[in-house]
PDB file of C-alpha atoms in Angstrom:
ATOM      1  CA  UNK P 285      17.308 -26.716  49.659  1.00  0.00           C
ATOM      2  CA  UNK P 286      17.028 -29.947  47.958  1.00  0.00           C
ATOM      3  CA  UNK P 287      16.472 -33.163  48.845  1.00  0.00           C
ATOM      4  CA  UNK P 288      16.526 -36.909  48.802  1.00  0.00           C
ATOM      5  CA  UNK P 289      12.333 -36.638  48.133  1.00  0.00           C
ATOM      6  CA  UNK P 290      13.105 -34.081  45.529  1.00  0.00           C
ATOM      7  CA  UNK P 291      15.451 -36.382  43.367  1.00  0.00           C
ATOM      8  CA  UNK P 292      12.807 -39.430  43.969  1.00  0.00           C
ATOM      9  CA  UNK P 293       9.713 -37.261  42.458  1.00  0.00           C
ATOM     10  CA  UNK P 294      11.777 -35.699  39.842  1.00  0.00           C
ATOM     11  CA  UNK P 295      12.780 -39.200  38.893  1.00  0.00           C
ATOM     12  CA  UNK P 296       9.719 -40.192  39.187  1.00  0.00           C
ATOM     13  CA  UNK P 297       7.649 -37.314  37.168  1.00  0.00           C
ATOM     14  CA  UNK P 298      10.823 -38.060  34.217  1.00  0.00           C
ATOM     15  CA  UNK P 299       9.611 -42.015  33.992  1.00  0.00           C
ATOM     16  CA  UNK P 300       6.290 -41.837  34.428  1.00  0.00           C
ATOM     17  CA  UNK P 301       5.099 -38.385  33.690  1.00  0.00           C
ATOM     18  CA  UNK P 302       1.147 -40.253  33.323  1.00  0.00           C
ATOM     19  CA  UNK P 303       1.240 -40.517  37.142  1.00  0.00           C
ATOM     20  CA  UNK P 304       0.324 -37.205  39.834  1.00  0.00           C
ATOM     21  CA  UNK P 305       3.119 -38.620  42.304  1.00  0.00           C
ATOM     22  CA  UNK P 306       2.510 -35.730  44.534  1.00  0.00           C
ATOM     23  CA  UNK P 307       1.739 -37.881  47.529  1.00  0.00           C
ATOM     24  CA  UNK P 308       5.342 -38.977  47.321  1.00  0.00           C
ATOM     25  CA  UNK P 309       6.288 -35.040  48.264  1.00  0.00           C
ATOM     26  CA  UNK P 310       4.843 -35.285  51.535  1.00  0.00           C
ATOM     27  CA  UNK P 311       4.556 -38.757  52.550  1.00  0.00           C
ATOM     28  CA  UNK P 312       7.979 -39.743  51.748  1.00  0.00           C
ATOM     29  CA  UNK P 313       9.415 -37.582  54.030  1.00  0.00           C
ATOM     30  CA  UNK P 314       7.374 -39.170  56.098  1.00  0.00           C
ATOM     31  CA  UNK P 315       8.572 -42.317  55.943  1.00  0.00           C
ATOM     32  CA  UNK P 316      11.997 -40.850  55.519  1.00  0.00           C
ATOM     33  CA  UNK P 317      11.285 -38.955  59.075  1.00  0.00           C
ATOM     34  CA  UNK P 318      10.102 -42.038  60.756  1.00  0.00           C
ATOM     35  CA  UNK P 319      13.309 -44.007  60.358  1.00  0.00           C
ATOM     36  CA  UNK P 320      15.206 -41.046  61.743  1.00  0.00           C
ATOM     37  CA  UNK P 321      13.009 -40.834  64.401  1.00  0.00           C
ATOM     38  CA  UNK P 322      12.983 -44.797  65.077  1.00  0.00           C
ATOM     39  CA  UNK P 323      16.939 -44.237  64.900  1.00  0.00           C
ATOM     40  CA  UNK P 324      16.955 -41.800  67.737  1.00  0.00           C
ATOM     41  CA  UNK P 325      14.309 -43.599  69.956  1.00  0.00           C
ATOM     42  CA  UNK P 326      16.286 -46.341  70.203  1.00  0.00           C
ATOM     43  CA  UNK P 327      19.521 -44.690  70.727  1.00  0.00           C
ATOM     44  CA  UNK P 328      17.813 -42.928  73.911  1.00  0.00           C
ATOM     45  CA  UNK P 329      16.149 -46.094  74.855  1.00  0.00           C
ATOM     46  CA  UNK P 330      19.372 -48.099  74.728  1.00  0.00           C
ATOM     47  CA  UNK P 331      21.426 -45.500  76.674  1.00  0.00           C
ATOM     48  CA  UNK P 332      18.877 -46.652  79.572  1.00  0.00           C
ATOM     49  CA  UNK P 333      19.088 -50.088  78.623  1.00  0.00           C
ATOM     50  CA  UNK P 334      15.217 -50.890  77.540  1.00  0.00           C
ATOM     51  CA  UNK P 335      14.053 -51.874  74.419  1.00  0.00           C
ATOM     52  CA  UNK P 336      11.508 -49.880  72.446  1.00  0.00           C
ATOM     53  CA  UNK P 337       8.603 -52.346  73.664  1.00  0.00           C
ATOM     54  CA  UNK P 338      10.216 -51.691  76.966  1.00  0.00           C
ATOM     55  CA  UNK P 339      10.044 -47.963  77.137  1.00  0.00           C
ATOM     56  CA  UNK P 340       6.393 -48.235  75.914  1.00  0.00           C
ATOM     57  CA  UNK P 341       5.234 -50.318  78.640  1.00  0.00           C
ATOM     58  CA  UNK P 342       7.067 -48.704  81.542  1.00  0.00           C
ATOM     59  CA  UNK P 343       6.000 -45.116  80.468  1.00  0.00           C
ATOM     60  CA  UNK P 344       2.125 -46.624  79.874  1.00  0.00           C
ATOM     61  CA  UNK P 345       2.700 -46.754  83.806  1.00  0.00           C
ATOM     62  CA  UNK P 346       4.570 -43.861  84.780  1.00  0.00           C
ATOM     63  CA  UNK P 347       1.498 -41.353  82.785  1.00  0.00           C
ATOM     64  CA  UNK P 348      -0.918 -43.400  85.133  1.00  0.00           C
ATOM     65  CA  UNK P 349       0.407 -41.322  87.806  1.00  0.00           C
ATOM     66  CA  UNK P 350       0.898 -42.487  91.572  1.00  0.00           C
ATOM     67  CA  UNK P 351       0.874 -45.598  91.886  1.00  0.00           C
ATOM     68  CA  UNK P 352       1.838 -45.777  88.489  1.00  0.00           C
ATOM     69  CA  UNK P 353       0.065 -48.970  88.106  1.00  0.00           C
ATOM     70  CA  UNK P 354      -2.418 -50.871  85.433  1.00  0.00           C
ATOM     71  CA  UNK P 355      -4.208 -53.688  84.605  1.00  0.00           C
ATOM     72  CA  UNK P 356      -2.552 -55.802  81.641  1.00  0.00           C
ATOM     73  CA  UNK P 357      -5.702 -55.030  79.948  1.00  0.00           C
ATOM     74  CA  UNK P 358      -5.529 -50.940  80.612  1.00  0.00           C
ATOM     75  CA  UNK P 359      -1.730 -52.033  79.189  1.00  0.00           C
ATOM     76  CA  UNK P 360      -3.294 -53.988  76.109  1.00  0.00           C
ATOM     77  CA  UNK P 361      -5.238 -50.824  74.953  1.00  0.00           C
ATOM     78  CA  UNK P 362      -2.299 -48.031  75.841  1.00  0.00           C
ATOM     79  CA  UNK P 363       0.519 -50.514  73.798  1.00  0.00           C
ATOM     80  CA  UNK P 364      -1.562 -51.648  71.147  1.00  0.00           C
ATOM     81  CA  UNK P 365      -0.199 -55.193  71.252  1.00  0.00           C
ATOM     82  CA  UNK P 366      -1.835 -58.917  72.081  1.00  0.00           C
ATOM     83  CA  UNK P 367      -2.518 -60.854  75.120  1.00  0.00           C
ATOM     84  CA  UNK P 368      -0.255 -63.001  75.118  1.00  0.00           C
ATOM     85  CA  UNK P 369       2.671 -59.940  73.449  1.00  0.00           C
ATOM     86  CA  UNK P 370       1.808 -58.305  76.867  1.00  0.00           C
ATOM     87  CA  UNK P 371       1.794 -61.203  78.953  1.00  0.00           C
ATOM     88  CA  UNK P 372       4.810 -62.034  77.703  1.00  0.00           C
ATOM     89  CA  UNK P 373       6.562 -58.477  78.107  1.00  0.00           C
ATOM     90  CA  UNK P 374       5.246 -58.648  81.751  1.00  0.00           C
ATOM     91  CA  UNK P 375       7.321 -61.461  82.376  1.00  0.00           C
ATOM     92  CA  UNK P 376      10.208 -60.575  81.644  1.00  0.00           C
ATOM     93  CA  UNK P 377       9.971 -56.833  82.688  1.00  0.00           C
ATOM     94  CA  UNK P 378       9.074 -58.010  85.968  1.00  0.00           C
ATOM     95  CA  UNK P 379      12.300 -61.113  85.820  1.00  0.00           C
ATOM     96  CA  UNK P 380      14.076 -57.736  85.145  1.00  0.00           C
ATOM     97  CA  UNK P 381      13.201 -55.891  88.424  1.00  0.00           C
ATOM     98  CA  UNK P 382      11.113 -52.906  86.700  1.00  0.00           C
ATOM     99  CA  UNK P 383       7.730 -53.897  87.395  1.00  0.00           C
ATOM    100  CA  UNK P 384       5.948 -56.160  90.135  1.00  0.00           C
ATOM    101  CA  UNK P 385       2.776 -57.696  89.483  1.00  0.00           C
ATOM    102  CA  UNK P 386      -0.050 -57.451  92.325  1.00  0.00           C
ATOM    103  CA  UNK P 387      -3.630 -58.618  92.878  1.00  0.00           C
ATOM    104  CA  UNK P 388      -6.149 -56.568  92.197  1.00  0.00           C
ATOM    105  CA  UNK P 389      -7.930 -56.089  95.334  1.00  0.00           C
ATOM    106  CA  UNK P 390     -11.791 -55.407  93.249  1.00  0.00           C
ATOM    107  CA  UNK P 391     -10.867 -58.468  91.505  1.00  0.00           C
ATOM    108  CA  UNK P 392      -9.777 -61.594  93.283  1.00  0.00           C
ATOM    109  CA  UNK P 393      -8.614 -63.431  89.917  1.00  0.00           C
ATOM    110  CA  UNK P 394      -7.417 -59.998  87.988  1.00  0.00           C
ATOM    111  CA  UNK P 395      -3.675 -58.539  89.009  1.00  0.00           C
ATOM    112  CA  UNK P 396      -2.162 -55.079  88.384  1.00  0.00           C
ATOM    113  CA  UNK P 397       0.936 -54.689  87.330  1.00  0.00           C
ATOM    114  CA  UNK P 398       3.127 -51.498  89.730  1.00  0.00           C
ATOM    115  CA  UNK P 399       6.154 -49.741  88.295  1.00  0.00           C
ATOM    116  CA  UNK P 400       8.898 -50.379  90.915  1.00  0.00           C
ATOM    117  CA  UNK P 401      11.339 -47.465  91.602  1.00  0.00           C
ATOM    118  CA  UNK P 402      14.283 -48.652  89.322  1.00  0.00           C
ATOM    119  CA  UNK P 403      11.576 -48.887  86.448  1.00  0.00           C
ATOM    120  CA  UNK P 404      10.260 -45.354  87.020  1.00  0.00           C
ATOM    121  CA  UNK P 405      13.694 -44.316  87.263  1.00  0.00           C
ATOM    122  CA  UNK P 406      14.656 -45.922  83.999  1.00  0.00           C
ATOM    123  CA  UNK P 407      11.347 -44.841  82.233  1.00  0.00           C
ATOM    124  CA  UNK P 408      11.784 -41.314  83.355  1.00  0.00           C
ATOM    125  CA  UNK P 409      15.640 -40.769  82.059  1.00  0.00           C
ATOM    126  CA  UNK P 410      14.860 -42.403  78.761  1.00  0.00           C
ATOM    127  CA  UNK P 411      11.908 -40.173  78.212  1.00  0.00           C
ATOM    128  CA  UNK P 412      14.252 -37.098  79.160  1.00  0.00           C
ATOM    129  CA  UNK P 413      16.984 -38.838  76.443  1.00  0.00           C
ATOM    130  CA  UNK P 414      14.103 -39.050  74.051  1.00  0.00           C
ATOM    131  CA  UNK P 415      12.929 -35.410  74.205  1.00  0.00           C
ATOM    132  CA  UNK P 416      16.574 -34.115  73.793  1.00  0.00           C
ATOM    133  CA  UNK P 417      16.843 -36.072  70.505  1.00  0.00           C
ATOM    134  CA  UNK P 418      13.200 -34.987  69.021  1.00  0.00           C
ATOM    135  CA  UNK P 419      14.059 -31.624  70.070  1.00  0.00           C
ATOM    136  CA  UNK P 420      17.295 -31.722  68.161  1.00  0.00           C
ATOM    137  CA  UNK P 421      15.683 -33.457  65.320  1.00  0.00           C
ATOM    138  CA  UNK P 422      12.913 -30.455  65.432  1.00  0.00           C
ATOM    139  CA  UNK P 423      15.555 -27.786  65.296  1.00  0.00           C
ATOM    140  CA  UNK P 424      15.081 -26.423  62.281  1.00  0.00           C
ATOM    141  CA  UNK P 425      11.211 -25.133  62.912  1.00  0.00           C
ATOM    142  CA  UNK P 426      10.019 -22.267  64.915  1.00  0.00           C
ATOM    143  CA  UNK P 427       7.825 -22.697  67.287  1.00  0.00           C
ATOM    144  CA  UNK P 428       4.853 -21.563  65.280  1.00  0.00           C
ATOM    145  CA  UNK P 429       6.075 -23.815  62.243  1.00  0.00           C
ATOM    146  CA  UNK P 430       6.423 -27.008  65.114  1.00  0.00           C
ATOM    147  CA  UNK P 431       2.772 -25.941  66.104  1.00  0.00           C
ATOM    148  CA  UNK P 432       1.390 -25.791  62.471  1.00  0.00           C
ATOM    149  CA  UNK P 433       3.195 -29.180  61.660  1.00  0.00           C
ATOM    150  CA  UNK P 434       1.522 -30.619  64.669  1.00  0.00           C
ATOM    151  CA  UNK P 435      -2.135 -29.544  63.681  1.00  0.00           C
ATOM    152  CA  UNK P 436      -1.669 -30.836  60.407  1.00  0.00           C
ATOM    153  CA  UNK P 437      -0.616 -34.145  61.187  1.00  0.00           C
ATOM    154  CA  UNK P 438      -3.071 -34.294  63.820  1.00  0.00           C
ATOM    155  CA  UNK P 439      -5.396 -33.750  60.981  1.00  0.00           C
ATOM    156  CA  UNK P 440      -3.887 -36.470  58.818  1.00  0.00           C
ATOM    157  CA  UNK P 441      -3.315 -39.269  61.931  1.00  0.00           C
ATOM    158  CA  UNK P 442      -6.894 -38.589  63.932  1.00  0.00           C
ATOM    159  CA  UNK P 443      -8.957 -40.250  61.769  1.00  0.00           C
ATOM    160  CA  UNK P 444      -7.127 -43.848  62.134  1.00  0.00           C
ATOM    161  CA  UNK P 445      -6.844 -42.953  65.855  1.00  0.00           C
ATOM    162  CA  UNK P 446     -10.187 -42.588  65.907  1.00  0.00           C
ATOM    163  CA  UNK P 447     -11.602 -45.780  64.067  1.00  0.00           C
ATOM    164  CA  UNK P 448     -12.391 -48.768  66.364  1.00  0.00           C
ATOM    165  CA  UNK P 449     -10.324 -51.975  65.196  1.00  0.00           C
TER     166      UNK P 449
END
């Protein structure tokens, strides 16, 4: 079965025959798999009204388990974004009802920010609408071929994971 990556390297070895454009076989489809995948994340996360930003914080809380709650710094590390990105998202997630801020009670200045039931709710049926598309975007593999992909882009993704900065 051919595809859209095929006709790109074939193209690609015809014009410039002086380049190996082998990465191009794998990480095109990729990229080409990403924006499928962004597609479908945001289709799940809009049929439970959040935002992508949205889903990440409220689920960065619902995997801290009861009280499903975390510092904006714990929050900072798990979303990858600035301070002032998560105080920002704060806001407005808790103007929206999904989260409540709270002090900290081994900090007097620090706060925690609490998941409130409609957020759970909302973080838990978008996650369920997210796993129903990436399983039908999986489809095609076996279980052993969805394991093997998985080791091997562990084994292409864990070394930037694993680099401080």
């Amino acid at each position: 079965m051919e595809d859209e990556v095929d006709r790109l390297v074939a193209a690609w070895r015809r014009e410039r025959p002086d380049l190996d454009v082998e990465p191009l076989e794998v990480l095109s489809r990729v990229s080409r798999l990403a924006r499928h995948l962004d597609r479908a994340r945001r289709l799940a996360f809009a049929e439970h009204s959040l935002e992508p930003w949205e889903f990440d914080v409220l689920t960065a809380l619902r995997r801290a388990g009861d009280p499903y709650q975390l510092s904006p710094g714990q929050l900072l590390t798990q979303t990858l974004v600035t301070s002032g990105t998560m105080t920002n998202r704060i806001d407005r997630l808790a103007k929206s009802g999904l989260v409540e801020r709270l002090p900290d009670p081994n900090d007097r200045r620090g706060v925690l920010v609490r998941l409130t039931g409609e957020g759970r709710h909302r973080a838990d049926g978008a996650l369920a609408g997210l796993l129903a598309q990436e399983r039908a975007i999986l489809a095609e593999l076996s279980s052993g071929q969805r394991g093997e992909l998985a080791g091997l882009l562990r084994q292409l993704t864990a070394p930037f994971d694993n680099t401080p900065g």
